[in-house]
Amino acid sequence: MTESDPNQGDVSTAAVTVEEPPQIPKRRGPGRPRKHPLPAEAPPSENLQIESTGNQHPSQVGDVPSQSTLNVPKRRGRPKKIVQTNPGNQSFHGEATAVENSESTPKRGAGRPRKTTGIDLEIPLAEAAAENGQSGVQERELSGAATGDGANSLKRTTRPKKESSYSFGDDDFDFEDRKQEEERASKKVKITHREITPEVEANTAEAVGLHPYDIVDGEKQFLPDDVDQDVYPQVRNHVLTKWRHNVLRRLTPEDACASIQKRFHPLCVAAHTFLERYGYINFGVAPAFRLVAPPDPGTNGKPSVLVIGAGLSGLAAARQLLSFGHSVLVLEGRQRPGGRVYTKRLAAPDDTHAAAADLGGSVITGIDGNPLAVLAKQLRIPLHVVRSECPLYMSNGHLIDEDVDARVDKQFNQLLDDCNAWREQMPVADNVRLSTALETFRVQRGIGDMPHEHHILNWHIANLEYANAACMHELSLAHWDQDDPNELQGHHCFLPGGNLRLVTALAEGVPVFYSTAALQIAHGQNGVEVTCTNGKVFRADVALCTMPLGVLKSGSIQFEPELPGRKQHAIRSLGFGLLNKVAMLFPHAFWGDGIDTFGRVADSTGRRGEYFLFYSYHRIAGGSLLMGLVAGDAAKTFEGRSQEDIAAEVLQVLHGIYDKQGIHVPEPLRIECTGWASDPLARGSYSHVAVGASGEDYNTMAEAIDGRLFFAGEATTIEHPATMHGAFLTGLREAGKIASLPAAALQPAKAPLPPTIQQESQVDAGRGSKNLDHLVGPTAQHLRFVFTSPDEEFGAFAAVYHPQAPLDNARLALVKVELGPAMGQEEERDIGAGNVASEERPVVLYLQLRRRSVLELRDTLGGDIRRLQARHSRHAGGTCRSVQQSIFSAERGRCLPLTGGGVERNASVRCLHWGHLAGGCSGGYIGGISLGACGGYIGGTSLGACDGYMGASR
């Protein structure tokens, strides 16, 4: 699944306004393929007969989106090429605009003119400066104006470039082209600014999805009935822009009003309240937004909230609600946060090479107005701009001629134009497959009749299937590209080190129960009750459901009472498709350093999506990592093959491309294959508009039920479905809805949240084991997170090496052992295998070993029992049963060290958590622990400083 931020100093400074002519870039480039509009041409024939599925879209789902949202063909072509221009030396490389189409926001009233000048809201600059004891003119060194591509939506082709404050500086990007860096550096200028113009502020509002000149629905509850509808939007835009200039700080109402005339202060406070409530300002992971301990449930009159799912939407909502003072608990079925955003560390057997592989959502698709780019800026992580070059190779290794490539590219887009023009004339287009229309026009125009051109055309179709996680025959002709007008503009980027860095930062301070998948969700007048697969039951006032659409489609979660028929229909109607990946770690980047993507054109239509596109991550993953994408029908058959067969197939493809160039393709050091359809907690990759559905189904998915059940996730946004930033934005949206619930509308739940999130003030002095269980919770949470990406993993053992020590056999490692109560009954069974009943919870131990001892354990034959016997008998002289007895005495409330010290530097093995913590409720944040290359975490307490104990007493 699928992803702009400012930080340009004080609001009293402004960026340079740069006007650029609209452009239509070549249809290729970085990230998920983009949609690029062209003027639609009439189809070859107005009387073509195209097959209909005969399934009418029910009227109860909602009206079809207006034609204005349907007449832009989805130019999924090759990932979009970003074109920078430099009219009059006023456009500079290294920054991006934040101009976003406003099609998804309420339109201006009929006949109301577009305002290009504003009412004088601000205190005169000299007066404000005098009050602050400052000069009336402030200077700032800028790297040019915020500029970018202006041809990615219908609106962009008809209006000039606009400048907003939602922009980036040079330090926010990691450009690989040295010539480009030098060009950027040569264009740095010092500019004097006196004020932010109303036009800049309006563009900033548009970039984040607000209508710049009108009041949107969510704002009305904060405003008086007689509000001046001309003045208020300008006040709101001003407040928004003020925070977007510095996303590292919290903007208070007082700060927001500081430069506004007093007569506008009430409007300013109202705007601040709205913008903060719905996540337009004051969100993220900067130190200024560090979470504080939540209040005791029911003490502040705010509803308690269960968030089901710790993906981007769930974590975004949880952080917001915690910051608003709600009592929040997150339930996550996996043993890690992130959901379909999954970064895994791949390492060579000898650990000489390693890389961070994004096996789920990977590309931040358009940084202008993108909240994920705000998070990256707050974490001070430079984004890597994905370069636009994408050479295509035939299966025999021949590089496709540029002229042929351009001709087929143009023909493919002509076919989409034909489909676009024809569907507007066809009343039953809702029930026609995109593949049927496309093939009809292909035959009519004689496109792709030559075999090699037909293969190239199939590559473009595979790329479109990748963009939608769907086969062509599954997509609705009428609505498959309904989100085009809302696509975020700007560069496509990778996050160095993987998107887990964003997930980790979001999860910090959020209480999460891992390995706790929802099984049943009951809701009614007295609140919600969630029963989980591990037998735990949770109660709260409201619940936010963020599980993937694929899980809802599978029926694995039972709702009591059942969901309304309207929502059930939306769940059935929307599509949830599949994209799979194969990640390969090589000893070196044999494919070269000059490109981030290259394509492979298959000879067979049925296998057109098989390894059709490769991403190079070697500059940002820490190692020579190559990622092959598998889309369409090929993605479905991919999961039925063994990893050995997949490795042989993809290597054959790479040999076919590079052997004829005289480039040696080495054997991969590590291969990892995804299987998102087989994952019971995903059941696929991301959503699309299937035949018989419409974009309105996304709105239905987002509807709350009786003020008790709320829904978030990429499949609940009509504007940004199938994207990472879309998921994140829905979390902010739903947090705003829940925080805005009137207190009188909700009676307290019959029982509060379980006492597992009680605070230190609630410690019971008379029950030591209960208290210790609570107090070591954060440490257990840290440890659980540390071991989401271990350096070594075998059976019930996992190890993480010291990040700063030299790589030799004396290197220290923290080792985790998960012991099940039945371990002594089956000598050949791995300790960690199988499900453990709730009354037989596993116990997790941590010990410190040298690397040589870890490798000895890994190579010990006979499974986990033999490993533990060998280790214990070597240092303690006891038996495996004595280890168990010692462990389960700790389970009864006394955390005892194992008999016989001497486990590497005489360190005792300590039990760090047990009871319900050992049963899967192991928290959800890093808490400052740094593992460097081991997991991509940044800053904070190092593993060495903890000396293997991670907070437990010696």
Coordinates of C-alpha atoms in Angstrom, one line a residue, residues 359-869:
L359 CA 8.0 -5.9 1.6
G360 CA 4.8 -4.0 1.9
G361 CA 4.1 -0.3 1.2
S362 CA 7.3 1.3 0.0
V363 CA 7.0 4.4 -2.1
I364 CA 5.9 7.8 -0.8
T365 CA 3.8 8.8 -3.8
G366 CA 3.9 12.5 -4.2
I367 CA 5.3 14.6 -1.3
D368 CA 3.3 17.8 -1.8
G369 CA 0.6 17.8 1.0
N370 CA 1.8 14.3 2.1
P371 CA 1.6 13.8 5.9
L372 CA 4.2 11.0 5.7
A373 CA 6.7 13.5 4.3
V374 CA 5.9 15.7 7.4
L375 CA 6.9 12.7 9.6
A376 CA 10.1 12.3 7.7
K377 CA 10.9 16.0 8.2
Q378 CA 10.2 15.7 11.9
L379 CA 12.5 12.7 12.1
R380 CA 15.1 14.6 10.0
I381 CA 15.3 11.8 7.5
P382 CA 16.3 13.0 4.0
L383 CA 14.0 11.5 1.4
H384 CA 15.5 9.8 -1.6
V385 CA 13.9 11.1 -4.8
V386 CA 13.3 8.1 -7.1
R387 CA 14.9 8.9 -10.5
S388 CA 12.7 8.8 -13.5
E389 CA 14.9 6.7 -15.9
C390 CA 13.3 3.3 -16.5
P391 CA 14.8 1.3 -19.3
L392 CA 12.8 -1.6 -20.7
Y393 CA 14.4 -4.9 -21.7
M394 CA 12.9 -7.7 -23.8
S395 CA 13.2 -11.1 -22.4
N396 CA 16.2 -11.8 -24.7
G397 CA 18.1 -8.9 -23.1
H398 CA 17.7 -6.4 -25.9
L399 CA 17.1 -2.8 -24.8
I400 CA 13.9 -1.5 -26.3
D401 CA 14.5 1.3 -28.8
E402 CA 13.5 4.7 -27.4
D403 CA 11.4 5.6 -30.5
V404 CA 9.5 2.3 -30.3
D405 CA 9.0 2.7 -26.6
A406 CA 7.6 6.3 -27.0
R407 CA 5.3 5.2 -29.8
V408 CA 3.8 2.3 -27.8
D409 CA 3.5 4.5 -24.7
K410 CA 1.5 7.1 -26.7
Q411 CA -0.7 4.4 -28.2
F412 CA -1.4 3.0 -24.7
N413 CA -2.5 6.4 -23.5
Q414 CA -4.6 6.8 -26.6
L415 CA -6.5 3.6 -25.7
L416 CA -7.2 5.0 -22.2
D417 CA -8.4 8.2 -23.8
D418 CA -10.7 6.2 -26.0
C419 CA -12.1 4.4 -23.0
N420 CA -12.6 7.7 -21.1
A421 CA -14.5 9.3 -24.0
W422 CA -16.6 6.3 -24.7
R423 CA -17.7 5.6 -21.1
E424 CA -19.2 9.1 -20.8
Q425 CA -21.6 8.2 -23.7
M426 CA -22.5 4.8 -22.3
P427 CA -25.2 4.6 -19.6
V428 CA -24.2 1.1 -18.5
A429 CA -20.5 1.8 -18.2
D430 CA -20.7 0.9 -14.5
N431 CA -21.0 -2.7 -15.5
V432 CA -18.4 -2.9 -18.2
R433 CA -14.9 -4.2 -17.5
L434 CA -12.0 -1.9 -18.4
S435 CA -10.3 -4.8 -20.1
T436 CA -13.2 -5.3 -22.5
A437 CA -13.2 -1.7 -23.6
L438 CA -9.4 -1.5 -23.9
E439 CA -9.2 -4.6 -26.0
T440 CA -12.1 -3.4 -28.2
F441 CA -10.4 -0.1 -29.0
R442 CA -7.0 -1.9 -29.4
V443 CA -8.4 -4.1 -32.2
Q444 CA -10.3 -1.1 -33.7
R445 CA -7.2 1.0 -34.0
G446 CA -4.8 -1.9 -34.9
I447 CA -2.5 -1.1 -32.0
G448 CA 0.0 -3.8 -31.0
D449 CA -0.4 -5.9 -34.1
M450 CA 3.3 -6.4 -34.3
P451 CA 4.5 -9.0 -31.7
H452 CA 7.2 -6.9 -30.1
E453 CA 4.8 -3.9 -29.8
H454 CA 2.1 -6.1 -28.4
H455 CA 4.6 -7.3 -25.7
I456 CA 5.5 -3.7 -24.8
L457 CA 1.8 -2.8 -24.6
N458 CA 1.4 -5.7 -22.2
W459 CA 4.1 -4.2 -20.1
H460 CA 2.0 -1.0 -19.7
I461 CA -1.1 -3.1 -18.9
A462 CA 0.9 -4.9 -16.2
N463 CA 2.0 -1.6 -14.8
L464 CA -1.6 -0.5 -14.6
E465 CA -2.5 -3.8 -12.9
Y466 CA 0.3 -3.0 -10.4
A467 CA -1.1 0.4 -9.7
N468 CA -4.5 -1.0 -8.9
A469 CA -3.5 -4.4 -7.4
A470 CA -6.0 -5.9 -9.8
C471 CA -6.3 -7.7 -13.1
M472 CA -7.6 -5.7 -15.9
H473 CA -10.8 -7.7 -16.1
E474 CA -11.6 -6.9 -12.5
L475 CA -11.6 -3.1 -12.9
S476 CA -14.7 -0.9 -13.5
L477 CA -14.5 1.0 -16.8
A478 CA -16.6 3.8 -15.2
H479 CA -14.8 4.3 -11.9
W480 CA -11.4 2.6 -11.9
D481 CA -9.6 6.0 -11.9
Q482 CA -12.1 8.0 -9.8
D483 CA -9.3 9.2 -7.4
D484 CA -7.2 10.7 -10.2
P485 CA -8.0 14.4 -9.5
N486 CA -6.8 14.0 -5.9
E487 CA -3.4 12.6 -6.5
L488 CA -0.7 14.3 -4.5
Q489 CA 1.9 16.2 -6.6
G490 CA 5.6 16.3 -6.4
H491 CA 8.4 13.7 -6.2
H492 CA 8.0 10.1 -5.6
C493 CA 10.4 9.1 -2.8
F494 CA 11.9 6.3 -0.8
L495 CA 12.6 6.6 2.9
P496 CA 16.2 5.5 3.6
G497 CA 16.2 2.6 6.0
G498 CA 12.6 1.6 5.3
N499 CA 9.2 2.8 6.3
L500 CA 9.5 0.9 9.6
R501 CA 11.3 4.1 10.8
L502 CA 8.0 5.9 10.4
V503 CA 6.0 3.1 12.0
T504 CA 8.4 2.9 15.0
A505 CA 8.2 6.6 15.7
L506 CA 4.4 6.5 15.4
A507 CA 4.1 3.5 17.8
E508 CA 6.3 5.1 20.5
G509 CA 4.2 5.7 23.6
V510 CA 1.1 4.0 22.2
P511 CA -0.2 1.1 24.3
V512 CA -0.5 -1.9 22.0
F513 CA -1.5 -5.5 22.7
Y514 CA 0.3 -7.6 20.1
S515 CA -0.7 -11.1 19.0
T516 CA -4.2 -10.0 19.9
A517 CA -6.4 -10.4 16.8
A518 CA -10.1 -9.4 16.9
L519 CA -12.5 -12.3 16.6
Q520 CA -15.8 -10.7 17.5
I521 CA -16.9 -7.0 17.8
A522 CA -20.1 -6.4 19.8
H523 CA -21.5 -2.9 19.9
G524 CA -24.6 -1.3 21.4
Q525 CA -25.9 1.5 23.7
N526 CA -23.5 0.5 26.5
G527 CA -20.3 0.6 24.4
V528 CA -18.3 -2.0 22.5
E529 CA -16.8 -5.3 23.5
V530 CA -14.1 -7.0 21.4
T531 CA -13.3 -10.6 21.9
C532 CA -9.9 -11.7 20.6
T533 CA -8.5 -15.0 19.2
N534 CA -6.4 -15.5 22.4
G535 CA -9.5 -15.4 24.6
K536 CA -9.0 -11.8 25.9
V537 CA -12.0 -9.5 26.1
F538 CA -11.8 -5.7 25.9
R539 CA -14.5 -3.1 26.6
A540 CA -14.6 0.6 25.8
D541 CA -17.0 3.3 24.8
V542 CA -16.2 3.3 21.1
A543 CA -14.0 1.2 18.7
L544 CA -12.1 2.2 15.6
C545 CA -11.8 -0.6 13.0
T546 CA -8.8 -0.4 10.8
M547 CA -8.5 -3.9 9.6
P548 CA -7.8 -4.3 5.8
L549 CA -10.8 -4.7 3.4
G550 CA -9.6 -8.2 2.6
V551 CA -10.1 -9.2 6.2
L552 CA -13.6 -7.8 6.2
K553 CA -14.3 -9.6 3.0
S554 CA -13.1 -12.9 4.5
G555 CA -15.7 -12.8 7.3
S556 CA -13.1 -13.8 9.9
I557 CA -14.4 -11.1 12.2
Q558 CA -18.0 -11.3 13.4
F559 CA -20.0 -8.2 14.1
E560 CA -22.8 -8.3 16.7
P561 CA -25.2 -7.0 15.5
E562 CA -24.3 -7.4 11.9
L563 CA -23.1 -4.4 9.9
P564 CA -25.8 -2.4 8.1
G565 CA -26.6 -3.8 4.6
R566 CA -25.3 -0.6 3.0
K567 CA -21.8 -1.2 4.5
Q568 CA -21.9 -5.0 3.8
H569 CA -22.7 -4.2 0.1
A570 CA -19.7 -1.8 0.0
I571 CA -17.4 -4.5 1.4
R572 CA -18.6 -6.9 -1.2
S573 CA -18.5 -4.5 -4.1
L574 CA -15.0 -2.9 -3.7
G575 CA -12.1 -4.9 -5.0
F576 CA -9.1 -5.9 -2.9
G577 CA -6.3 -7.1 -5.1
L578 CA -2.8 -8.4 -4.9
L579 CA 0.8 -7.3 -5.5
N580 CA 3.7 -9.5 -4.5
K581 CA 7.4 -8.9 -4.3
V582 CA 10.6 -10.8 -4.3
A583 CA 13.5 -9.1 -2.5
M584 CA 17.0 -10.2 -3.4
L585 CA 20.2 -9.2 -1.5
F586 CA 23.3 -9.4 -3.7
P587 CA 27.0 -9.0 -2.8
H588 CA 27.1 -5.9 -5.1
A589 CA 24.8 -3.8 -7.3
F590 CA 25.7 -5.4 -10.7
W591 CA 22.8 -3.5 -12.3
G592 CA 24.6 -0.2 -11.9
D593 CA 24.3 3.0 -10.0
G594 CA 22.5 5.2 -12.5
I595 CA 18.9 4.1 -12.2
D596 CA 16.4 3.3 -9.6
T597 CA 14.0 1.2 -11.8
F598 CA 14.2 -1.0 -14.9
G599 CA 11.5 -3.0 -16.6
R600 CA 11.3 -6.5 -18.2
V601 CA 8.9 -7.1 -21.0
A602 CA 7.5 -10.7 -21.0
D603 CA 6.8 -12.8 -24.1
S604 CA 3.5 -14.1 -22.8
T605 CA 0.3 -12.2 -22.1
G606 CA -0.5 -14.5 -19.2
R607 CA 2.8 -13.8 -17.5
R608 CA 3.1 -10.1 -18.3
G609 CA 3.1 -9.1 -14.7
E610 CA 5.8 -11.5 -13.6
Y611 CA 8.9 -9.6 -12.5
F612 CA 7.9 -6.9 -14.9
L613 CA 9.5 -4.1 -12.9
F614 CA 12.6 -4.0 -10.6
Y615 CA 13.4 -1.4 -8.0
S616 CA 16.9 -0.7 -6.9
Y617 CA 17.2 0.0 -3.1
H618 CA 21.0 -0.3 -2.8
R619 CA 21.5 3.4 -2.1
I620 CA 19.0 3.6 0.7
A621 CA 18.6 0.1 2.2
G622 CA 22.2 -0.4 3.5
G623 CA 23.0 -3.1 1.0
S624 CA 22.7 -4.2 -2.6
L625 CA 19.0 -4.9 -2.6
L626 CA 16.9 -5.5 -5.7
M627 CA 13.1 -5.8 -5.6
G628 CA 11.1 -7.5 -8.3
L629 CA 7.4 -6.8 -8.6
V630 CA 4.7 -9.4 -9.5
A631 CA 1.3 -8.0 -10.5
G632 CA -2.0 -9.2 -12.1
D633 CA -2.6 -12.9 -12.6
A634 CA 1.0 -13.6 -12.0
A635 CA 0.7 -12.3 -8.4
K636 CA -1.9 -14.9 -7.7
T637 CA 0.1 -17.9 -9.0
F638 CA 3.3 -16.5 -7.4
E639 CA 2.2 -17.6 -3.9
G640 CA 1.8 -21.2 -4.9
R641 CA 5.4 -21.7 -5.8
S642 CA 8.4 -22.5 -3.7
Q643 CA 11.0 -20.0 -2.9
E644 CA 13.6 -22.1 -4.7
D645 CA 11.6 -22.1 -7.9
I646 CA 11.0 -18.3 -7.6
A647 CA 14.7 -17.7 -7.1
A648 CA 15.5 -19.7 -10.2
E649 CA 12.9 -17.9 -12.3
V650 CA 14.0 -14.4 -11.3
L651 CA 17.6 -15.2 -11.8
Q652 CA 16.8 -16.5 -15.2
V653 CA 15.2 -13.1 -16.0
L654 CA 18.2 -11.2 -14.7
H655 CA 20.6 -13.4 -16.6
G656 CA 18.6 -12.8 -19.8
I657 CA 19.0 -9.0 -19.4
Y658 CA 22.6 -8.8 -18.3
D659 CA 24.5 -11.7 -19.7
K660 CA 24.4 -10.3 -23.2
Q661 CA 25.8 -7.0 -21.8
G662 CA 28.8 -8.9 -20.4
I663 CA 27.7 -8.3 -16.8
H664 CA 28.0 -11.1 -14.4
V665 CA 24.9 -11.8 -12.3
P666 CA 26.1 -13.2 -8.9
E667 CA 24.1 -15.6 -6.8
P668 CA 21.9 -13.8 -4.3
L669 CA 22.9 -13.9 -0.6
R670 CA 19.3 -13.9 0.6
I671 CA 15.9 -14.0 -1.0
E672 CA 12.5 -13.1 0.6
C673 CA 9.1 -13.6 -1.1
T674 CA 5.9 -12.0 0.0
G675 CA 2.5 -13.8 0.2
W676 CA 0.0 -11.1 1.0
A677 CA -3.1 -13.0 -0.2
S678 CA -2.2 -15.9 2.1
D679 CA -1.7 -13.7 5.1
P680 CA -4.8 -14.1 7.3
L681 CA -4.4 -10.6 8.7
A682 CA -4.2 -8.9 5.2
R683 CA -5.9 -11.2 2.6
G684 CA -4.4 -9.0 -0.1
S685 CA -2.5 -5.8 -0.8
Y686 CA -4.8 -2.8 -1.4
S687 CA -8.2 -1.8 -2.8
H688 CA -9.6 -0.9 -6.2
V689 CA -12.9 0.0 -7.7
A690 CA -14.2 -3.3 -9.2
V691 CA -16.9 -3.8 -11.8
G692 CA -20.2 -2.9 -10.2
A693 CA -18.7 -0.6 -7.6
S694 CA -18.0 3.1 -7.5
G695 CA -16.0 5.6 -5.6
E696 CA -19.0 6.2 -3.4
D697 CA -18.4 2.8 -1.9
Y698 CA -15.3 4.2 -0.2
N699 CA -17.5 6.9 1.5
T700 CA -19.8 4.1 2.7
M701 CA -16.9 2.2 4.1
A702 CA -16.0 5.3 6.2
E703 CA -19.4 5.8 7.7
A704 CA -19.6 5.3 11.5
I705 CA -22.3 3.1 13.1
D706 CA -24.4 4.5 15.9
G707 CA -21.6 6.6 17.2
R708 CA -19.9 3.4 18.5
L709 CA -18.1 1.8 15.6
F710 CA -15.8 3.9 13.4
F711 CA -13.7 2.8 10.3
A712 CA -10.4 3.9 8.9
G713 CA -7.8 2.6 6.5
E714 CA -6.9 3.0 2.8
A715 CA -10.2 1.4 1.7
T716 CA -12.2 4.2 3.5
T717 CA -11.0 7.2 1.6
I718 CA -12.5 8.2 -1.8
E719 CA -9.7 10.7 -2.3
H720 CA -6.5 8.6 -1.6
P721 CA -7.3 4.9 -1.7
A722 CA -4.6 2.3 -2.0
T723 CA -1.9 4.6 -0.6
M724 CA 0.0 4.8 2.7
H725 CA -0.7 8.5 3.1
G726 CA -4.4 7.7 2.5
A727 CA -4.4 5.3 5.3
F728 CA -2.7 7.7 7.6
L729 CA -5.1 10.6 6.8
T730 CA -8.1 8.4 7.6
G731 CA -6.7 7.8 11.0
L732 CA -6.5 11.5 11.6
R733 CA -10.0 12.0 10.2
E734 CA -11.6 9.4 12.5
A735 CA -9.7 10.7 15.5
G736 CA -11.3 14.0 14.8
K737 CA -14.7 12.5 14.6
I738 CA -14.3 10.6 17.8
A739 CA -13.0 13.6 19.7
S740 CA -15.9 15.6 18.4
L741 CA -18.5 13.3 19.8
P742 CA -20.9 15.1 22.2
A743 CA -20.5 13.8 25.7
A744 CA -24.2 13.4 26.2
A745 CA -24.4 11.1 23.2
L746 CA -22.4 8.4 24.8
Q747 CA -23.2 6.6 28.0
P748 CA -20.1 5.1 29.7
A749 CA -19.4 1.5 28.8
K750 CA -20.4 -1.1 31.4
A751 CA -16.8 -1.9 32.2
P752 CA -13.7 0.3 31.6
L753 CA -10.7 -0.8 29.6
P754 CA -8.9 -3.8 31.3
P755 CA -6.5 -2.8 34.1
T756 CA -3.6 -3.8 32.0
I757 CA -2.9 -0.1 31.1
Q758 CA -3.0 1.2 34.7
Q759 CA -0.5 3.8 35.7
E760 CA 2.2 3.7 38.3
S761 CA 0.0 5.6 40.7
Q762 CA -2.3 2.6 40.8
V763 CA 0.4 0.2 42.0
D764 CA -0.8 -2.1 44.7
A765 CA 1.8 -2.3 47.5
G766 CA 0.5 -5.6 48.7
R767 CA 0.9 -7.6 45.5
G768 CA 4.4 -7.8 44.4
S769 CA 4.0 -9.9 41.3
K770 CA 1.1 -7.8 40.0
N771 CA 3.2 -4.6 40.5
L772 CA 6.3 -6.0 38.9
D773 CA 4.2 -7.3 36.0
H774 CA 3.0 -3.7 35.5
L775 CA 6.4 -2.0 36.0
V776 CA 8.3 -4.1 33.6
G777 CA 5.7 -3.6 30.9
P778 CA 7.6 -0.8 29.1
T779 CA 10.8 -2.9 29.1
A780 CA 8.9 -5.9 27.7
Q781 CA 7.4 -3.5 25.1
H782 CA 10.9 -2.4 24.1
L783 CA 12.2 -5.9 23.8
R784 CA 9.3 -7.1 21.7
F785 CA 9.9 -4.3 19.2
V786 CA 13.7 -4.9 19.2
F787 CA 13.1 -8.5 18.1
T788 CA 10.7 -7.7 15.2
S789 CA 13.7 -7.7 12.9
P790 CA 16.4 -9.9 14.6
D791 CA 19.8 -10.6 13.1
E792 CA 19.5 -14.3 13.7
E793 CA 16.4 -16.3 14.1
F794 CA 16.1 -20.1 14.5
G795 CA 13.4 -22.1 16.2
A796 CA 12.4 -20.4 19.4
F797 CA 15.7 -18.4 19.5
A798 CA 16.4 -14.9 18.1
A799 CA 19.4 -12.7 18.5
V800 CA 20.2 -9.1 18.0
Y801 CA 23.9 -8.0 17.8
H802 CA 25.5 -5.0 19.4
P803 CA 25.2 -2.3 16.7
Q804 CA 28.6 -0.6 17.3
A805 CA 30.8 -3.6 18.1
P806 CA 33.1 -5.1 15.4
L807 CA 31.6 -8.0 13.5
D808 CA 33.5 -11.0 15.0
N809 CA 32.8 -14.0 17.1
A810 CA 33.3 -11.9 20.3
R811 CA 30.5 -9.5 19.4
L812 CA 27.9 -9.3 22.1
A813 CA 24.3 -10.3 21.3
L814 CA 21.0 -10.1 23.2
V815 CA 19.3 -13.5 22.8
K816 CA 15.6 -14.1 23.2
V817 CA 14.2 -17.6 24.0
E818 CA 10.4 -18.2 23.9
L819 CA 9.6 -21.3 26.0
G820 CA 6.3 -23.1 25.8
P821 CA 5.0 -25.1 28.7
A822 CA 4.8 -28.3 26.6
M823 CA 8.4 -28.2 25.5
G824 CA 9.4 -31.3 27.3
Q825 CA 6.7 -33.5 25.9
E826 CA 7.8 -33.4 22.2
E827 CA 11.6 -33.5 21.9
E828 CA 11.5 -32.8 18.2
R829 CA 9.1 -29.9 18.3
D830 CA 10.4 -26.3 18.2
I831 CA 9.6 -24.5 21.5
G832 CA 8.0 -21.6 19.8
A833 CA 5.8 -23.7 17.4
G834 CA 2.0 -24.1 17.8
N835 CA -0.6 -22.2 19.7
V836 CA -0.5 -22.1 23.5
A837 CA -3.7 -22.0 25.4
S838 CA -4.3 -18.9 27.5
E839 CA -3.7 -20.9 30.7
E840 CA -0.4 -22.2 29.4
R841 CA 1.2 -18.9 28.3
P842 CA 4.8 -19.0 27.0
V843 CA 7.6 -17.5 29.0
V844 CA 10.1 -15.3 27.2
L845 CA 13.7 -15.2 28.5
Y846 CA 16.5 -12.9 27.5
L847 CA 20.2 -13.5 27.9
Q848 CA 23.5 -12.1 26.7
L849 CA 25.9 -14.3 24.6
R850 CA 28.8 -13.8 22.3
R851 CA 28.3 -14.3 18.6
R852 CA 30.2 -17.5 18.6
S853 CA 27.8 -19.0 21.1
V854 CA 24.8 -17.8 19.0
L855 CA 26.2 -19.5 16.0
E856 CA 26.8 -22.7 17.9
L857 CA 23.2 -22.7 19.1
R858 CA 22.0 -22.1 15.5
D859 CA 24.0 -25.1 14.2
T860 CA 23.0 -27.5 17.0
L861 CA 21.1 -30.4 15.6
G862 CA 17.9 -31.7 17.2
G863 CA 15.8 -28.6 17.6
D864 CA 15.2 -26.2 20.4
I865 CA 15.3 -28.8 23.2
R866 CA 18.7 -29.9 22.2
R867 CA 19.9 -26.3 21.9
L868 CA 18.7 -25.5 25.4
Q869 CA 20.0 -28.7 26.9

